[in-house]
CSV table of C-alpha atoms in Angstrom, one decimal:
chain,number,residue,atom,x,y,z
A,1,UNK,CA,-13.2,-9.5,-34.6
A,2,UNK,CA,-10.4,-11.3,-33.9
A,3,UNK,CA,-9.9,-15.2,-35.5
A,4,UNK,CA,-8.6,-18.2,-33.0
A,5,UNK,CA,-5.6,-19.4,-35.3
A,6,UNK,CA,-4.6,-15.4,-35.0
A,7,UNK,CA,-1.1,-16.4,-33.1
A,8,UNK,CA,-1.4,-13.3,-31.0
A,9,UNK,CA,-4.8,-14.3,-29.8
A,10,UNK,CA,-4.2,-18.3,-29.1
A,11,UNK,CA,-0.6,-17.4,-27.2
A,12,UNK,CA,-2.9,-14.5,-25.4
A,13,UNK,CA,-5.6,-17.3,-24.7
A,14,UNK,CA,-2.8,-19.4,-23.1
A,15,UNK,CA,-1.6,-16.3,-20.4
A,16,UNK,CA,-4.7,-16.0,-19.1
A,17,UNK,CA,-5.4,-19.7,-18.4
A,18,UNK,CA,-1.3,-19.3,-16.6
A,19,UNK,CA,-2.3,-16.3,-15.5
A,20,UNK,CA,-3.5,-16.9,-11.8
A,21,UNK,CA,-0.8,-19.5,-11.9
A,22,UNK,CA,2.5,-16.5,-12.9
A,23,UNK,CA,1.0,-14.6,-10.9
A,24,UNK,CA,1.2,-17.3,-7.5
A,25,UNK,CA,5.0,-17.2,-8.5
A,26,UNK,CA,5.2,-13.8,-8.9
A,27,UNK,CA,3.9,-12.9,-5.6
A,28,UNK,CA,6.3,-15.5,-3.8
A,29,UNK,CA,9.2,-14.3,-5.2
A,30,UNK,CA,7.9,-10.4,-4.2
A,31,UNK,CA,7.4,-12.0,-0.6
A,32,UNK,CA,11.3,-13.6,0.0
A,33,UNK,CA,12.4,-10.2,-0.6
A,34,UNK,CA,9.4,-8.3,1.6
A,35,UNK,CA,10.7,-8.2,4.3
A,36,UNK,CA,13.9,-5.4,2.9
A,37,UNK,CA,11.1,-3.6,1.5
A,38,UNK,CA,9.5,-2.7,4.3
A,39,UNK,CA,12.1,-2.2,6.5
A,40,UNK,CA,13.3,0.2,4.4
A,41,UNK,CA,9.9,1.7,4.2
A,42,UNK,CA,9.6,1.8,8.0
A,43,UNK,CA,12.9,3.9,8.2
A,44,UNK,CA,11.7,6.3,5.7
A,45,UNK,CA,8.9,6.8,7.3
A,46,UNK,CA,10.8,7.4,10.6
A,47,UNK,CA,13.1,9.9,9.2
A,48,UNK,CA,11.0,11.7,6.9
A,49,UNK,CA,7.9,11.7,9.2
A,50,UNK,CA,4.6,11.4,9.8
A,51,UNK,CA,3.6,12.0,6.2
A,52,UNK,CA,4.8,9.4,4.7
A,53,UNK,CA,2.9,6.2,4.1
A,54,UNK,CA,5.4,2.9,4.0
A,55,UNK,CA,2.5,0.8,2.3
A,56,UNK,CA,2.2,3.4,-0.9
A,57,UNK,CA,5.6,3.4,-1.1
A,58,UNK,CA,6.5,-0.8,-0.7
A,59,UNK,CA,3.8,-1.1,-3.4
A,60,UNK,CA,5.9,1.4,-5.6
A,61,UNK,CA,8.5,-0.5,-5.2
A,62,UNK,CA,7.4,-3.3,-6.2
A,63,UNK,CA,5.6,-1.6,-9.3
A,64,UNK,CA,9.0,-0.5,-10.4
A,65,UNK,CA,10.6,-3.9,-9.6
A,66,UNK,CA,7.9,-5.4,-12.3
A,67,UNK,CA,8.9,-2.8,-14.8
A,68,UNK,CA,12.5,-2.6,-14.0
A,69,UNK,CA,12.2,-6.9,-14.8
A,70,UNK,CA,10.4,-6.3,-18.5
A,71,UNK,CA,13.8,-5.9,-19.4
A,72,UNK,CA,14.1,-9.4,-19.2
A,73,UNK,CA,11.6,-10.1,-22.3
A,74,UNK,CA,12.9,-6.7,-23.7
A,75,UNK,CA,12.9,-7.3,-27.7
A,76,UNK,CA,15.7,-4.9,-28.0
A,77,UNK,CA,13.6,-1.7,-29.1
A,78,UNK,CA,11.4,-0.9,-26.6
A,79,UNK,CA,13.5,-0.2,-23.6
A,80,UNK,CA,11.4,0.7,-19.4
A,81,UNK,CA,13.2,3.6,-18.7
A,82,UNK,CA,15.2,4.5,-15.8
A,83,UNK,CA,14.8,6.9,-13.3
A,84,UNK,CA,17.1,9.4,-13.3
A,85,UNK,CA,19.0,7.9,-9.6
A,86,UNK,CA,19.0,4.7,-11.4
A,87,UNK,CA,21.0,6.4,-14.6
A,88,UNK,CA,23.6,8.1,-12.1
A,89,UNK,CA,25.3,5.4,-10.2
A,90,UNK,CA,28.2,4.9,-10.2
A,91,UNK,CA,30.1,2.8,-12.4
A,92,UNK,CA,31.6,0.3,-10.3
A,93,UNK,CA,28.1,0.2,-8.4
A,94,UNK,CA,27.0,-1.3,-11.4
A,95,UNK,CA,29.2,-4.3,-11.6
A,96,UNK,CA,28.8,-4.5,-8.3
A,97,UNK,CA,25.2,-5.1,-8.9
A,98,UNK,CA,25.8,-7.2,-12.3
A,99,UNK,CA,27.5,-9.2,-9.9
A,100,UNK,CA,26.0,-10.0,-7.2
A,101,UNK,CA,22.9,-11.2,-10.1
A,102,UNK,CA,24.8,-13.1,-11.9
A,103,UNK,CA,25.7,-15.0,-8.1
A,104,UNK,CA,21.7,-15.4,-7.3
A,105,UNK,CA,22.2,-14.0,-4.4
A,106,UNK,CA,19.8,-10.3,-3.6
A,107,UNK,CA,22.2,-9.1,-0.7
A,108,UNK,CA,25.6,-8.7,-0.1
A,109,UNK,CA,28.0,-10.9,2.3
A,110,UNK,CA,27.4,-10.5,5.6
A,111,UNK,CA,30.8,-9.9,7.6
A,112,UNK,CA,32.1,-11.4,10.4
A,113,UNK,CA,31.1,-10.9,13.7
A,114,UNK,CA,27.3,-10.0,12.7
A,115,UNK,CA,24.2,-11.5,13.7
A,116,UNK,CA,22.9,-13.0,11.3
A,117,UNK,CA,20.4,-10.2,9.2
A,118,UNK,CA,21.4,-7.7,11.0
A,119,UNK,CA,24.3,-6.2,7.8
A,120,UNK,CA,21.0,-5.1,5.6
A,121,UNK,CA,18.4,-4.3,8.3
A,122,UNK,CA,18.8,-1.5,10.9
A,123,UNK,CA,18.5,-2.5,14.8
A,124,UNK,CA,15.3,0.2,14.5
A,125,UNK,CA,11.6,-0.6,15.2
A,126,UNK,CA,12.6,-4.5,14.8
A,127,UNK,CA,10.9,-5.8,17.6
A,128,UNK,CA,7.9,-4.2,16.7
A,129,UNK,CA,8.1,-4.8,13.5
A,130,UNK,CA,6.9,-8.8,13.0
A,131,UNK,CA,3.5,-7.7,15.2
A,132,UNK,CA,2.5,-5.7,12.7
A,133,UNK,CA,3.9,-6.6,9.3
A,134,UNK,CA,2.4,-6.5,6.1
A,135,UNK,CA,0.7,-10.1,5.0
A,136,UNK,CA,1.8,-10.0,1.7
A,137,UNK,CA,1.2,-14.0,1.3
A,138,UNK,CA,-2.3,-13.7,2.5
A,139,UNK,CA,-4.3,-11.8,-1.2
A,140,UNK,CA,-6.9,-9.0,0.4
A,141,UNK,CA,-9.6,-9.9,0.4
A,142,UNK,CA,-12.5,-7.4,-1.1
A,143,UNK,CA,-15.8,-9.2,-0.6
A,144,UNK,CA,-18.4,-9.4,1.6
A,145,UNK,CA,-21.0,-6.7,3.7
A,146,UNK,CA,-17.8,-4.5,4.4
A,147,UNK,CA,-16.5,-4.3,0.6
A,148,UNK,CA,-20.2,-3.5,0.0
A,149,UNK,CA,-20.9,0.0,-1.7
A,150,UNK,CA,-24.2,0.4,-0.7
A,151,UNK,CA,-22.9,0.4,2.8
A,152,UNK,CA,-21.8,3.8,1.9
A,153,UNK,CA,-24.6,6.5,2.9
A,154,UNK,CA,-25.4,9.8,3.0
A,155,UNK,CA,-25.0,8.5,7.1
A,156,UNK,CA,-22.4,7.5,7.3
A,157,UNK,CA,-19.2,8.6,9.3
A,158,UNK,CA,-15.5,8.0,8.8
A,159,UNK,CA,-12.3,9.3,10.2
A,160,UNK,CA,-9.0,10.4,9.4
A,161,UNK,CA,-6.6,7.8,9.3
A,162,UNK,CA,-4.5,9.2,11.6
A,163,UNK,CA,-7.1,9.0,14.3
A,164,UNK,CA,-7.7,6.0,13.6
A,165,UNK,CA,-4.4,4.8,14.6
A,166,UNK,CA,-4.5,7.0,17.9
A,167,UNK,CA,-7.4,5.2,18.6
A,168,UNK,CA,-5.6,1.9,18.3
A,169,UNK,CA,-3.1,2.4,20.2
A,170,UNK,CA,-0.4,3.0,18.0
A,171,UNK,CA,0.4,7.0,17.9
A,172,UNK,CA,0.2,8.9,15.2
A,173,UNK,CA,2.0,6.3,13.1
A,174,UNK,CA,-0.8,5.8,9.7
A,175,UNK,CA,1.2,3.6,7.7
A,176,UNK,CA,1.1,0.5,10.9
A,177,UNK,CA,-2.6,0.0,10.4
A,178,UNK,CA,-2.9,0.0,7.0
A,179,UNK,CA,0.0,-3.0,7.2
A,180,UNK,CA,-1.2,-4.2,9.9
A,181,UNK,CA,-4.9,-4.5,8.2
A,182,UNK,CA,-4.4,-4.4,4.9
A,183,UNK,CA,-8.4,-6.1,4.3
A,184,UNK,CA,-9.3,-2.3,5.5
A,185,UNK,CA,-11.4,-0.1,3.5
A,186,UNK,CA,-9.7,3.5,2.7
A,187,UNK,CA,-10.3,6.1,0.4
A,188,UNK,CA,-7.2,8.7,-0.1
A,189,UNK,CA,-8.5,12.0,0.1
A,190,UNK,CA,-7.6,14.4,-3.1
A,191,UNK,CA,-7.0,18.3,-3.2
A,192,UNK,CA,-11.0,18.8,-2.8
A,193,UNK,CA,-11.8,16.1,-0.4
A,194,UNK,CA,-9.0,18.1,2.2
A,195,UNK,CA,-10.3,21.2,1.2
A,196,UNK,CA,-13.3,19.9,2.7
A,197,UNK,CA,-12.0,18.0,5.3
A,198,UNK,CA,-9.9,21.8,5.9
A,199,UNK,CA,-12.5,23.9,6.0
A,200,UNK,CA,-14.7,22.4,8.6
A,201,UNK,CA,-11.6,21.8,10.8
A,202,UNK,CA,-11.0,17.8,11.1
A,203,UNK,CA,-8.3,18.5,10.1
A,204,UNK,CA,-5.3,21.0,9.1
A,205,UNK,CA,-5.0,22.3,5.5
A,206,UNK,CA,-0.6,19.9,4.7
A,207,UNK,CA,-0.7,21.1,0.9
A,208,UNK,CA,0.7,17.7,-0.7
A,209,UNK,CA,0.2,15.4,2.8
A,210,UNK,CA,-2.1,12.2,2.7
A,211,UNK,CA,-5.4,12.0,4.5
A,212,UNK,CA,-6.9,8.9,4.3
A,213,UNK,CA,-11.0,8.7,5.2
A,214,UNK,CA,-11.7,5.0,7.5
A,215,UNK,CA,-15.6,4.1,8.2
A,216,UNK,CA,-16.0,4.9,11.4
A,217,UNK,CA,-17.8,1.3,12.3
A,218,UNK,CA,-14.8,-1.0,10.6
A,219,UNK,CA,-12.7,0.9,13.2
A,220,UNK,CA,-14.9,0.3,16.0
A,221,UNK,CA,-15.4,-3.4,15.8
A,222,UNK,CA,-11.4,-3.8,15.3
A,223,UNK,CA,-11.8,-2.2,18.4
A,224,UNK,CA,-13.6,-4.9,20.1
A,225,UNK,CA,-11.6,-7.8,18.4
A,226,UNK,CA,-9.1,-9.5,20.9
A,227,UNK,CA,-6.7,-7.7,19.4
A,228,UNK,CA,-7.4,-5.1,20.9
A,229,UNK,CA,-10.1,-5.1,23.6
A,230,UNK,CA,-8.2,-5.0,26.6
A,231,UNK,CA,-5.8,-2.9,25.0
A,232,UNK,CA,-4.6,-0.2,27.9
A,233,UNK,CA,-4.0,2.2,24.4
A,234,UNK,CA,-6.9,2.0,22.7
A,235,UNK,CA,-8.3,6.0,23.3
A,236,UNK,CA,-12.0,5.4,21.1
A,237,UNK,CA,-12.3,9.4,21.9
A,238,UNK,CA,-10.0,10.0,20.1
A,239,UNK,CA,-11.6,9.2,16.7
A,240,UNK,CA,-13.7,12.6,16.7
A,241,UNK,CA,-16.0,10.8,13.6
A,242,UNK,CA,-17.9,12.9,10.9
A,243,UNK,CA,-20.4,12.5,7.8
A,244,UNK,CA,-18.9,13.7,4.7
A,245,UNK,CA,-21.1,15.8,1.8
A,246,UNK,CA,-22.7,13.0,-0.1
A,247,UNK,CA,-20.9,13.6,-3.1
A,248,UNK,CA,-17.6,13.3,-1.6
A,249,UNK,CA,-19.4,9.7,0.1
A,250,UNK,CA,-20.0,8.7,-4.0
A,251,UNK,CA,-16.7,9.4,-5.3
A,252,UNK,CA,-15.7,6.7,-2.0
A,253,UNK,CA,-18.6,4.1,-3.0
A,254,UNK,CA,-17.0,4.2,-6.8
A,255,UNK,CA,-13.8,4.2,-5.2
A,256,UNK,CA,-15.2,1.4,-3.2
A,257,UNK,CA,-16.7,-0.4,-6.3
A,258,UNK,CA,-13.6,-0.5,-7.9
A,259,UNK,CA,-11.3,-2.0,-5.7
A,260,UNK,CA,-13.6,-4.6,-4.8
A,261,UNK,CA,-14.1,-5.6,-8.9
A,262,UNK,CA,-9.8,-5.5,-8.6
A,263,UNK,CA,-9.3,-2.6,-10.6
A,264,UNK,CA,-7.4,0.6,-10.6
A,265,UNK,CA,-8.0,3.6,-8.6
A,266,UNK,CA,-9.7,6.0,-10.7
A,267,UNK,CA,-8.7,9.5,-11.2
A,268,UNK,CA,-9.7,12.1,-9.0
A,269,UNK,CA,-13.2,13.5,-9.6
A,270,UNK,CA,-13.9,17.5,-9.3
A,271,UNK,CA,-17.3,17.3,-6.4
A,272,UNK,CA,-19.7,19.7,-8.1
A,273,UNK,CA,-19.9,23.3,-7.3
């Protein structure tokens, strides 16, 4: 038990009251810089290959920003470890970074003759970016019947994320669907899941490549919406739905429940023999 006269408890109660407002302001800060993260993530995907998930890269980058921001409140004893590439930054680069921070500017000055917004961002894919960029200003809603774990039964059909992208006319770019529709339930297959998927010839054995499973009904609902129903690129025959085994469906139920409650994703569970 803790006394309310305990200064730590008192401060944490105040923190809990203010936390929603603080979260909204932090979200606003990230919204300000999100266009840079989005463009960088898409360029990485274009350069490295389709196995790169831009949404995951963006989320990891945002988490890293928050970790480094803890240094602002460091007591001098606990220091957030820097990443290897940050430790190797030349002195001149660090000085430039510090100078930019003092000026309050996140980007270098633009060169003369360059159109606004072109000094940092690669021109490739700019026209299509606005149509499906991540709507970070809107919190992802995880409620309602589509987020009820009981809808996942042993007869529920799923599709691979890569096939869903093709079916909706987005080609093989997996991250595009997840960024445009962050409200969709998606489940990242663990090694055991991918082994089963490969055995059943739903996907090729790809080692560490990410594989997301989506609910077929959700994708067909999207296809029937105003955004897609009249698209000439709609290819629903690409979905190739399948029914996963019961142990995999159970893991997806737990995953959905965890996300619905706003918790972290649990570690992958090993299916029964």
